[in-house]
Coordinates of C-alpha atoms in Angstrom, one line a residue:
X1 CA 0.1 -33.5 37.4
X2 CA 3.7 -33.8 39.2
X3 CA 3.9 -30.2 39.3
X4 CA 0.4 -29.6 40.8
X5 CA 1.5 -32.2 43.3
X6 CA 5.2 -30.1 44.2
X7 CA 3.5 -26.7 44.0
X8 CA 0.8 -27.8 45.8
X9 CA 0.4 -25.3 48.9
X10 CA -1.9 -23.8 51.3
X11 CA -2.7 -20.3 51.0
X12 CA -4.4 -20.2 54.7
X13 CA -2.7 -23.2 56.8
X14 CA -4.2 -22.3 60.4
X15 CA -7.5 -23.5 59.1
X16 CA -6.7 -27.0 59.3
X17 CA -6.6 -26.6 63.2
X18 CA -10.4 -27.1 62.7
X19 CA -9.7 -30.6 62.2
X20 CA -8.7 -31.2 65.5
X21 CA -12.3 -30.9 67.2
X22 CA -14.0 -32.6 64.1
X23 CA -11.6 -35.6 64.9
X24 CA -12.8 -35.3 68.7
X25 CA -16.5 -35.0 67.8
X26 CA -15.9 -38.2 65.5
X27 CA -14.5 -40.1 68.3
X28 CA -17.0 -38.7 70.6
X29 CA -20.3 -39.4 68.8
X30 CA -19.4 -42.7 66.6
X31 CA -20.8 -45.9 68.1
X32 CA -18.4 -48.3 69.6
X33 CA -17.7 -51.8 68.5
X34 CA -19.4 -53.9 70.7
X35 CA -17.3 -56.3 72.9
X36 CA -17.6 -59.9 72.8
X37 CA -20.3 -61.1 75.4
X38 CA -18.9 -64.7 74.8
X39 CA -15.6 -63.2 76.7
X40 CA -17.2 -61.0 79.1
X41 CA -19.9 -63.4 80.7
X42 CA -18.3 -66.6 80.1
X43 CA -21.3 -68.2 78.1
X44 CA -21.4 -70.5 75.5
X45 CA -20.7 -69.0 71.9
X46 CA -23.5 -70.4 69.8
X47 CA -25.4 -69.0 73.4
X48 CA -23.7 -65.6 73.5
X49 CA -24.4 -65.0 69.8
X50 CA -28.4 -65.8 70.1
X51 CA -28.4 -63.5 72.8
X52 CA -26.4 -60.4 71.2
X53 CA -29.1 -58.1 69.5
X54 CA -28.3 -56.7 66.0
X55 CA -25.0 -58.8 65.9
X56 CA -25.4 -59.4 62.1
X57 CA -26.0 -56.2 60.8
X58 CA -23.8 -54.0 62.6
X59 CA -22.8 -50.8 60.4
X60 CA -20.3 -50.1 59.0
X61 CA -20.6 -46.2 58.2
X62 CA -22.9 -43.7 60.0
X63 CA -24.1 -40.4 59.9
X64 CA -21.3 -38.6 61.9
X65 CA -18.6 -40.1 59.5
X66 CA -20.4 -38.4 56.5
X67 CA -20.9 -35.2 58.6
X68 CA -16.7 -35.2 59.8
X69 CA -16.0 -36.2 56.4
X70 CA -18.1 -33.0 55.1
X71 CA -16.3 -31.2 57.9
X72 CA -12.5 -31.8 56.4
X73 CA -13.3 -31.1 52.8
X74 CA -14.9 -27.8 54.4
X75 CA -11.7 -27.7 56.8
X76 CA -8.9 -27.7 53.4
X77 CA -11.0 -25.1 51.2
X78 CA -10.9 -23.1 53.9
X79 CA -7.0 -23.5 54.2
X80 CA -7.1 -22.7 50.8
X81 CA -5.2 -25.0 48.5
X82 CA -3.3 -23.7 45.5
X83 CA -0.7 -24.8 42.9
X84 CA -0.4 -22.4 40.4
X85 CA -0.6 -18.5 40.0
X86 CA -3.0 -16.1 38.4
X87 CA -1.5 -14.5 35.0
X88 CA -1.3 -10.8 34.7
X89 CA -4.6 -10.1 34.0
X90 CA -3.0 -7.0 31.5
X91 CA -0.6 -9.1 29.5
X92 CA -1.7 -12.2 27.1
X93 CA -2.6 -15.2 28.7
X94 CA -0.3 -17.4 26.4
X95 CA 3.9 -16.9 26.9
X96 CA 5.8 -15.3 24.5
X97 CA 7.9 -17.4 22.0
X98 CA 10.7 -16.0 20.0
X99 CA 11.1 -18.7 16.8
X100 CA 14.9 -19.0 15.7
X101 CA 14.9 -20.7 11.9
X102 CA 18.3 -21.5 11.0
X103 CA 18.4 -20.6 7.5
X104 CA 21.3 -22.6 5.8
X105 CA 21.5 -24.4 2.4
X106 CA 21.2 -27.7 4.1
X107 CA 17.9 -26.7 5.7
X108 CA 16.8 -26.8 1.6
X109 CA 17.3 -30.7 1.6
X110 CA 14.2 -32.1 -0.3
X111 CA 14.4 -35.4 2.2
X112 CA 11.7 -34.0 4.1
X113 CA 8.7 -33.0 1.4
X114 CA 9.2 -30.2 -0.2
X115 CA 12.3 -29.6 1.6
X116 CA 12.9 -29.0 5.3
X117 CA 13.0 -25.3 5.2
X118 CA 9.5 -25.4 3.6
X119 CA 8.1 -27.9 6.2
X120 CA 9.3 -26.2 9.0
X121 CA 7.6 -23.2 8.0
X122 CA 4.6 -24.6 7.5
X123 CA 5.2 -26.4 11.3
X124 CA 6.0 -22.7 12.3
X125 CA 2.6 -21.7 10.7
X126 CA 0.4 -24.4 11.9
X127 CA 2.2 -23.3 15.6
X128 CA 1.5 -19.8 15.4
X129 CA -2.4 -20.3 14.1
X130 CA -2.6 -22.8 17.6
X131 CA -1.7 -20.3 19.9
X132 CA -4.0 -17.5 18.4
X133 CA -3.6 -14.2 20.7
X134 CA 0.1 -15.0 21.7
X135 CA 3.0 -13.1 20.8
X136 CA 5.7 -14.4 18.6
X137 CA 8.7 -13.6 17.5
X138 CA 10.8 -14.7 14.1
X139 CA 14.7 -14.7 14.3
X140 CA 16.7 -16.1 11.7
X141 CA 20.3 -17.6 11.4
X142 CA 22.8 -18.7 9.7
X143 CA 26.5 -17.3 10.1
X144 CA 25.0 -14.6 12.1
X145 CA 21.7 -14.0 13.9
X146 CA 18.9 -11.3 12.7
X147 CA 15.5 -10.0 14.3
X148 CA 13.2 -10.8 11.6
X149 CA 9.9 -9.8 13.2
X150 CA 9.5 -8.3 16.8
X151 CA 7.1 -9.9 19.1
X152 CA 3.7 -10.1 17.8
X153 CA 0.2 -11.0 17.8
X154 CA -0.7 -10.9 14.0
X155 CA 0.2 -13.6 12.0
X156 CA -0.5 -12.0 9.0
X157 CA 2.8 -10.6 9.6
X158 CA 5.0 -13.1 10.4
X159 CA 3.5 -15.1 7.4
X160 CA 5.3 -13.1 4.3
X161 CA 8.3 -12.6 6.5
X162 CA 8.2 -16.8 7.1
X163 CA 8.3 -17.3 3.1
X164 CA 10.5 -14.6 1.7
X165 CA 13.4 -16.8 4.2
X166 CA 16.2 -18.3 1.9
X167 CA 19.9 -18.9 2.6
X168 CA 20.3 -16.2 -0.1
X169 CA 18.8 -13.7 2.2
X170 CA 21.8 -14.5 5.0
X171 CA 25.1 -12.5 4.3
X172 CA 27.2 -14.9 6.4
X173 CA 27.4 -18.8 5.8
X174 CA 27.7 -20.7 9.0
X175 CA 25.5 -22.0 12.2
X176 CA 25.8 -20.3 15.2
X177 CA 22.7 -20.9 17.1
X178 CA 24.8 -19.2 20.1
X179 CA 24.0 -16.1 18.7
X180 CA 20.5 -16.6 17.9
X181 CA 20.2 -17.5 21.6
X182 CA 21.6 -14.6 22.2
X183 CA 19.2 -11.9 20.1
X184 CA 16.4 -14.4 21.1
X185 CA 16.9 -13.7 25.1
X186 CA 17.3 -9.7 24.3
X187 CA 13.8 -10.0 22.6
X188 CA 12.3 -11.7 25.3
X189 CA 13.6 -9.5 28.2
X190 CA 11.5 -6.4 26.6
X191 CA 8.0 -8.5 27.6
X192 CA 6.3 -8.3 30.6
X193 CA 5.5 -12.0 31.1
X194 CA 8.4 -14.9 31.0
X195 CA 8.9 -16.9 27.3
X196 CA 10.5 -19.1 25.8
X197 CA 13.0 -19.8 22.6
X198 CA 12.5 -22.6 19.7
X199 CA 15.3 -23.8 17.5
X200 CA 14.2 -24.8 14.4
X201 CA 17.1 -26.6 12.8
X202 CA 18.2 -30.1 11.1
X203 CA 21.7 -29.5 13.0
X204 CA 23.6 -28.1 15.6
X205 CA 27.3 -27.1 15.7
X206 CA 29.1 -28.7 18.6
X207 CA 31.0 -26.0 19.2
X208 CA 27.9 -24.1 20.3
X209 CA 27.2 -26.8 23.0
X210 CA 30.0 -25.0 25.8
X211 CA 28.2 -21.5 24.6
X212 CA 24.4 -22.9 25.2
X213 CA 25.1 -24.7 28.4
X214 CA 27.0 -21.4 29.7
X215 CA 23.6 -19.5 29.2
X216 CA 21.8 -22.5 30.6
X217 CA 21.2 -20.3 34.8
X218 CA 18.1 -19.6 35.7
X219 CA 17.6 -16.2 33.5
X220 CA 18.1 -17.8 30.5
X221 CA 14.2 -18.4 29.1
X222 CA 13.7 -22.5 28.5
X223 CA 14.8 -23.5 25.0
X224 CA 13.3 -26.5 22.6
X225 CA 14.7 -27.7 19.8
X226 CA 12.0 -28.9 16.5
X227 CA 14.3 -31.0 14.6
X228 CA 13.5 -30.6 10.8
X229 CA 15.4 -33.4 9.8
X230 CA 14.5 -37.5 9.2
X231 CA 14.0 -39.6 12.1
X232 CA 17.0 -41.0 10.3
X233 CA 19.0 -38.4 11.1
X234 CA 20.5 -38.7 14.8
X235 CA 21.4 -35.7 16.6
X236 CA 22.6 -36.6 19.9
X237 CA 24.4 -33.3 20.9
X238 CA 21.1 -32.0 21.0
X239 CA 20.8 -34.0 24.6
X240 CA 23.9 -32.0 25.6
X241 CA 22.2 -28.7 25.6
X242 CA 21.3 -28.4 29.7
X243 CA 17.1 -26.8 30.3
X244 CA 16.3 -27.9 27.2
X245 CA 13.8 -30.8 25.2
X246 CA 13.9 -31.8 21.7
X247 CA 10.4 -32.3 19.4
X248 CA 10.5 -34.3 16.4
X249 CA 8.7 -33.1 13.3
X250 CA 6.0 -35.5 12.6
X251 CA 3.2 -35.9 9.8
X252 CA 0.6 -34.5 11.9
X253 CA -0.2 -32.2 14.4
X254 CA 1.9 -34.3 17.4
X255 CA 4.7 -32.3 17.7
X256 CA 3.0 -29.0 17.6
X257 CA 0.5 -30.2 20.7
X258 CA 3.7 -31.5 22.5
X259 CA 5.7 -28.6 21.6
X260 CA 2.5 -26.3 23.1
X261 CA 2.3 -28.9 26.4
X262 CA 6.2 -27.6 27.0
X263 CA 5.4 -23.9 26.3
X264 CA 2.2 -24.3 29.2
X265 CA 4.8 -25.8 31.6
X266 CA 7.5 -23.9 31.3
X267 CA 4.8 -20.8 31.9
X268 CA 3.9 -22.3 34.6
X269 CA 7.2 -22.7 36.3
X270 CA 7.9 -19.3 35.7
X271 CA 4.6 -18.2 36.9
X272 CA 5.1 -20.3 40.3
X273 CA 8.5 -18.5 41.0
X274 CA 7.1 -15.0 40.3
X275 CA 6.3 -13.7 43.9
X276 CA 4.5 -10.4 42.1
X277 CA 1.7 -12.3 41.0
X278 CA -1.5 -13.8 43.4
X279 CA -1.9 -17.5 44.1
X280 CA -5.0 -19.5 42.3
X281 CA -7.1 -20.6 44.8
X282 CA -8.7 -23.8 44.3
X283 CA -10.8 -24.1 47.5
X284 CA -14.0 -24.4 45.2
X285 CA -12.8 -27.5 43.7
X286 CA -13.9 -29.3 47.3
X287 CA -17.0 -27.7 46.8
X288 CA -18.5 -30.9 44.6
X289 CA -17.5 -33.8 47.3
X290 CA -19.2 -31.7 49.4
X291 CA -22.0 -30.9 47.7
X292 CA -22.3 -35.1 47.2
X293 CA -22.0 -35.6 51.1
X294 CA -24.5 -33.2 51.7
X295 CA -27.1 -35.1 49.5
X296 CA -27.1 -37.8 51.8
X297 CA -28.9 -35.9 54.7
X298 CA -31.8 -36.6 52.7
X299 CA -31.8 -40.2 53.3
X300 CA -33.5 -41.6 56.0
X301 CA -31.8 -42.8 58.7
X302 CA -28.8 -40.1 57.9
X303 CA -30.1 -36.8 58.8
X304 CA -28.7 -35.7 62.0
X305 CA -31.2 -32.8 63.9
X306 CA -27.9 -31.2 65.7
X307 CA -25.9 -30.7 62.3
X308 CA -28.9 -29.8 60.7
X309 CA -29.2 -26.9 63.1
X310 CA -24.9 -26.0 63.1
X311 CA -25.5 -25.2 59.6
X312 CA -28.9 -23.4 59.9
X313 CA -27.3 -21.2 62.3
X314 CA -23.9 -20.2 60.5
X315 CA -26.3 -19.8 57.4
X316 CA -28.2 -17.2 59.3
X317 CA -25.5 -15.4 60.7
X318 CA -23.3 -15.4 57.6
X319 CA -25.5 -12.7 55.3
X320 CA -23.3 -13.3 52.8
X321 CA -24.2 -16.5 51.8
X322 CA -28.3 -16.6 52.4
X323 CA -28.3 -14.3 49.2
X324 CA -31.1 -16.4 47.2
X325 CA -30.0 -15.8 43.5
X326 CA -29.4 -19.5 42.8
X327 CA -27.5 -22.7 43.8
X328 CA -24.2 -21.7 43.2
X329 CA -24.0 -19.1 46.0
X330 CA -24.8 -22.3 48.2
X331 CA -21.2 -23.5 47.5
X332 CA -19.4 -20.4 45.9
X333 CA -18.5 -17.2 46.8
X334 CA -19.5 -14.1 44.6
X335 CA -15.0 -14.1 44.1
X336 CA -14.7 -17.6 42.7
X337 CA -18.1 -17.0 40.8
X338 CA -16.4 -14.3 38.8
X339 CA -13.2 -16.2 38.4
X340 CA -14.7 -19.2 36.9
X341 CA -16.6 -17.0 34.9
X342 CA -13.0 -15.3 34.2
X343 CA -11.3 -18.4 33.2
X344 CA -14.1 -19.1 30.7
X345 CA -13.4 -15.6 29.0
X346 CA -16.6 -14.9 30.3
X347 CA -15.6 -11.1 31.5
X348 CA -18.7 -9.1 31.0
X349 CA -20.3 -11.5 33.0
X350 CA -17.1 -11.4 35.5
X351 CA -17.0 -7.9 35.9
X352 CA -20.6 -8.3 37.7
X353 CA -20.0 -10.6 39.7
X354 CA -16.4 -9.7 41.4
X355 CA -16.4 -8.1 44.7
X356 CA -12.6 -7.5 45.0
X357 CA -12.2 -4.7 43.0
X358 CA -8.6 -5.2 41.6
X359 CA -10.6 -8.2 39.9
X360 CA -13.7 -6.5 38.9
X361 CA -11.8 -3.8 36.7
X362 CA -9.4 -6.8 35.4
X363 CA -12.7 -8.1 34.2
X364 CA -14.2 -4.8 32.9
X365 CA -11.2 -3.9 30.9
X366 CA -10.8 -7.4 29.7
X367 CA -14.2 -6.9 28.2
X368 CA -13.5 -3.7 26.5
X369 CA -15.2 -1.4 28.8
X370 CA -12.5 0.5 29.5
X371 CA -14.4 3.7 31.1
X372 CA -16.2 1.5 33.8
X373 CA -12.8 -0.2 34.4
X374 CA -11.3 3.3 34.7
X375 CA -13.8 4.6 37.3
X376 CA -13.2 0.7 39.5
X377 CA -9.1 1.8 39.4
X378 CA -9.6 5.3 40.4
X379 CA -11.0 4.2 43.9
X380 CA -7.8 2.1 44.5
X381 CA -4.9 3.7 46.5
X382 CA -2.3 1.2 45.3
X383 CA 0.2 1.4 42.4
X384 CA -0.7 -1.9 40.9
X385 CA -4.3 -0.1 40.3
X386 CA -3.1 3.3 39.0
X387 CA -0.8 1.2 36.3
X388 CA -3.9 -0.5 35.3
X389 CA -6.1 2.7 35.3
X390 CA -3.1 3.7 32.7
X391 CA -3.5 1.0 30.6
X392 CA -7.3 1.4 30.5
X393 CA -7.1 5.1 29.5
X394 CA -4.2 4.2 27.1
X395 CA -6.7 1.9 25.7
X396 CA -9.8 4.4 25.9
X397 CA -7.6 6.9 23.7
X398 CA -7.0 9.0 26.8
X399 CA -3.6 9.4 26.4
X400 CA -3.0 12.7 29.0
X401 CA -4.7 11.1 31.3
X402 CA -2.7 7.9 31.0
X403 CA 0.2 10.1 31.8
X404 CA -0.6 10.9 35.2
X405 CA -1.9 7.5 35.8
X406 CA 1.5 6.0 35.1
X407 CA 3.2 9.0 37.2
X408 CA 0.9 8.3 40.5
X409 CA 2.0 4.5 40.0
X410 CA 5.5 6.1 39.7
X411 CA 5.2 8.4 42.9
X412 CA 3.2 5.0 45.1
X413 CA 6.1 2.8 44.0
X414 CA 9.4 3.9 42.6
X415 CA 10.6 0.6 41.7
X416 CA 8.1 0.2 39.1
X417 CA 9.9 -0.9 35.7
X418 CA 6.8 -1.9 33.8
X419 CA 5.1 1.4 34.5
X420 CA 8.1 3.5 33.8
X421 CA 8.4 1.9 30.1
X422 CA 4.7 2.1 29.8
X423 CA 5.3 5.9 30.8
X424 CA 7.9 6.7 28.2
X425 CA 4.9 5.4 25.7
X426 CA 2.3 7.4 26.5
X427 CA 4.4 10.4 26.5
X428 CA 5.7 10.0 23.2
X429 CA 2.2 9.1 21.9
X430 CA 1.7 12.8 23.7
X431 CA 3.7 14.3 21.9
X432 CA 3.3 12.8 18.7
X433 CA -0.6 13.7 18.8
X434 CA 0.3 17.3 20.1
X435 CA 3.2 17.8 17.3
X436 CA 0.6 16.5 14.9
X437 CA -1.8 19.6 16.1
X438 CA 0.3 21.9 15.9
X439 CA 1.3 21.5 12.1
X440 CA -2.8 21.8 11.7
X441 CA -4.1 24.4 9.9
X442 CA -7.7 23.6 11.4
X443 CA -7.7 26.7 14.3
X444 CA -9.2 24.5 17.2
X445 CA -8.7 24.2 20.0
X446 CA -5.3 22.3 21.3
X447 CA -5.8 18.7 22.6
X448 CA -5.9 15.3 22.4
X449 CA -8.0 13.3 20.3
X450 CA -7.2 10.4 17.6
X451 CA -10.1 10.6 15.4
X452 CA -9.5 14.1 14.6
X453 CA -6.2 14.8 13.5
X454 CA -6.4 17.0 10.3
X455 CA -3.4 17.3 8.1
X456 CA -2.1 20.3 6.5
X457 CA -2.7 20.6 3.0
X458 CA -0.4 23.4 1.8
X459 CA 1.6 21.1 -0.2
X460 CA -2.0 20.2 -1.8
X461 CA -2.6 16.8 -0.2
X462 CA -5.7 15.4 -0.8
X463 CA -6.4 17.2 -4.0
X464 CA -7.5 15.5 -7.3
X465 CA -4.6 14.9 -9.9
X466 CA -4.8 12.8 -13.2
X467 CA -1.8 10.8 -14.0
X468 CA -1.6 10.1 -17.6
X469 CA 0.0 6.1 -17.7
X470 CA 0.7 4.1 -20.6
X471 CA -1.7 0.8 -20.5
X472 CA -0.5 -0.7 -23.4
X473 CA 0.3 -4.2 -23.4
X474 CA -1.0 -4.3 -19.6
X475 CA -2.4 -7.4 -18.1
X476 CA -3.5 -8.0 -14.6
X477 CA -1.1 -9.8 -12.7
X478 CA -2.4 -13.3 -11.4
X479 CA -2.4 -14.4 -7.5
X480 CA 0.1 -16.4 -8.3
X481 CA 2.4 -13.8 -9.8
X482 CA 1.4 -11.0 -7.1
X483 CA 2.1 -13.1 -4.4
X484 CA 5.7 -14.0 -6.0
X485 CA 6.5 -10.6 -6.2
X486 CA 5.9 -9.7 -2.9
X487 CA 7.6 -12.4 -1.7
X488 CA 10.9 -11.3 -4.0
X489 CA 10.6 -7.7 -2.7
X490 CA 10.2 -8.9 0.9
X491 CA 13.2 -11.0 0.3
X492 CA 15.0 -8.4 -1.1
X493 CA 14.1 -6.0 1.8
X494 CA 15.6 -8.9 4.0
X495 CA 18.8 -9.5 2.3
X496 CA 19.7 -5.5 2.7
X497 CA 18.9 -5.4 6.3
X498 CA 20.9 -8.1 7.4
X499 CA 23.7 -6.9 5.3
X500 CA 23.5 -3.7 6.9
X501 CA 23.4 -5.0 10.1
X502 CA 26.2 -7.2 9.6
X503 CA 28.4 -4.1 8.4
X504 CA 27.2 -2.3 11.8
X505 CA 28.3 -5.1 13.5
X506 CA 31.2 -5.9 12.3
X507 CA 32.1 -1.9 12.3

């Protein structure tokens, strides 16, 4: 709520002039106090108060209060208040979070059930399977950092990664969460859409304090700390680290909702300070009091013939709004119709009702129909729209096509970093469908299609061969025993990456 109330702005400020004559037509219109007759003719007081008429049940409130009142809230929605942006509609809706486990024998300390490396990866689990749809990344240190998983929307990969994690798998002893910081901001610069880092630790090395402060400027993506450790365990250098808050594990589910309420803020914060993306208009909000104020017309004694008439007569000459297709074009527009509808992942529904374009293919491609979405970009001359006609065509397996969408965003704004990356993509998904083609034996037609590539089979892919196998003595493995397995061969896997990344390094 505090940073509603600082990032509270609005979006059309010279409306609020209109509350100038609605003051004046209060002043105008409302009924006087009466003065004291007592004073004025020098009677009596018990005299002068059996002579005043209505002097003990003078109102308090009446109708042109109700109608003024009506006449601000109208007045601010107008000016349009807002205090937080609209997301990319292209990019998840949820930040991006890059997960750094340190991965050190003390992390296998059974003082926190089974141990603490086992409970914060369940923690990491349980935080992943809350923010379904949002990308995550794993990094894991010890004496040095590694990129265990890249970011990521699947958690059926991060899962097998998560468990094959020992200290064995790290070819340098040591703690230097500097480092993971480090490899944690270099994963987070490749996304579109700001993130944020987690520490997962039962420590931190002072002498990584000066080194996590000196990244602590504004680039630097907001870091929390999950401390898998006993409350017992005090780690006051923690409150040293500058931009960044500190979770306790818990029993239950508390410290992932907190650690997800810190994750929405800092979004928030970095969505307020992005000046490429729109402001949220909330001028609908003011459409309820209003709708309440309005009610009271129908009481006797309230309605008020001249207001009645105001309000007939902008009705008639605003065609917009006489549309008869229920109640809530009475108080919405067809705009803020489709956005609510938007924000309730309602964007079939969306896509009908947006007028602004931009919003109406958001919507259409945000409900898979990518060909309708493409046909609402086309019409659009700006390079915000041919970037999304590319990533609607990517989508739609049209991946020539994307091509020169991502050019034309190119050639309408050169300074276009997201649609010159997304341009390298499409072109090397070009060319890997064309290469594919060409090493077909199938004598159609060159083009692009992925649902008919056809493989050579000189080498004679494809065709039936018997393998004789011994099956004596063979049992089926159990779920148990399959699953260790894996795990040992993806901890294997592990353990000579990072070696050979360490040896890169350090060569």
């Amino acid at each position: 709520m505090g940073e509603a109330v600082q990032n509270l702005h609005l979006m059309r400020p010279l409306w609020l002039l209109a509350l100038i004559p609605l003051a004046l037509l209060w002043w105008r219109i409302r009924p006087r106090r009466q003065r004291d007759v007592a004073q004025d003719s020098g009677l009596a007081p018990h005299l002068a108060a059996a002579l005043q008429v209505g002097g003990g049940q003078r109102r308090r409130i009446y109708p042109i209060d109700g109608v003024v009142l009506l006449g601000v809230f109208l007045a601010i929605a107008a000016a349009g208040p807002a205090w937080n942006r609209i997301p990319d509609p292209l990019v998840a809706e949820t930040a991006p979070l890059v997960v750094a486990m340190k991965v050190t024998p003390s992390m296998e300390t059974a003082d926190l059930a089974p141990s603490r490396l086992e409970r914060a990866r369940f923690k990491v689990l349980d935080l992943i399977a809350a923010r379904a749809g949002a990308r995550t990344a794993l990094v894991a240190y010890a004496g040095t950092a590694h990129r265990v998983a890249p970011l990521t929307e699947d958690p059926n990969i991060l899962q097998p990664l998560l468990e094959s994690l020992s200290p064995e798998v790290m070819p340098v002893d040591g703690q230097d969460a500097a480092a993971a910081l480090t490899l944690a901001t270099t994963i987070l610069a490749d996304a579109r859409t700001p993130g944020s880092v987690l520490f997962v630790l039962d420590d931190l090395d002072p002498a990584d304090i000066d080194a996590l402060n000196a990244a602590a400027d504004p680039s630097r993506p907001p870091v929390l700390f999950l401390v898998a450790a006993p409350d017992s365990v005090a780690l006051p250098q923690l409150g040293r680290v500058q931009n960044a808050q500190v979770v306790r594990m818990t029993p239950d589910d508390s410290d992932i909702h907190a650690i997800e309420r810190r994750l929405r803020a800092a979004q928030a914060e970095a969505l307020r300070i992005d000046d490429r993306l729109a402001w949220n208009d909330r001028a609908w909000w003011l459409a309820w009091p209003a709708a309440l104020l309005a009610l009271f017309w129908f009481r006797r004694g309230w309605t008020m013939r001249w207001s009645a008439i105001v309000i007939g007569g902008a009705l008639m000459l605003s065609p917009e709004t006489v549309r008869a297709e229920g109640w809530r074009d009475w108080f919405f527009t067809a705009d803020q119709q489709g956005m609510r509808a938007y924000n309730r992942k309602e964007f079939a529904e969306a896509g009908e009702l947006f007028q602004d374009p931009m919003w109406r293919g958001f919507a259409k491609y945000r409900s898979g129909q990518y060909a309708d979405a493409i046909e609402v970009f086309r019409k659009i001359g700006t390079a915000e729209a041919a970037f999304a006609q590319g990533m609607a065509e990517i989508r739609n397996r049209q991946y020539r096509p994307a091509v020169r969408s991502f050019e034309t965003a190119l050639e309408r704004r050169p300074e276009f970093p997201e649609a010159m990356r997304n341009l390298e993509v499409a072109e090397a998904i070009v060319e890997y469908v064309e290469t594919t083609r060409e090493q077909s034996d199938t004598g159609e037609e060159r083009g692009i299609g992925a649902d008919d590539v056809v493989f050579d089979n000189e080498a004679n892919r494809g065709a039936e061969t018997q393998i004789d196998a011994s099956d004596e003595g063979a049992a089926p493995l159990t779920s148990e025993q399959w699953m260790q397995s894996i795990d040992t061969r993806m901890g294997d896997f592990l353990r000579s990456r990072f070696l050979l990344e360490n040896q890169g390094g350090a060569g």
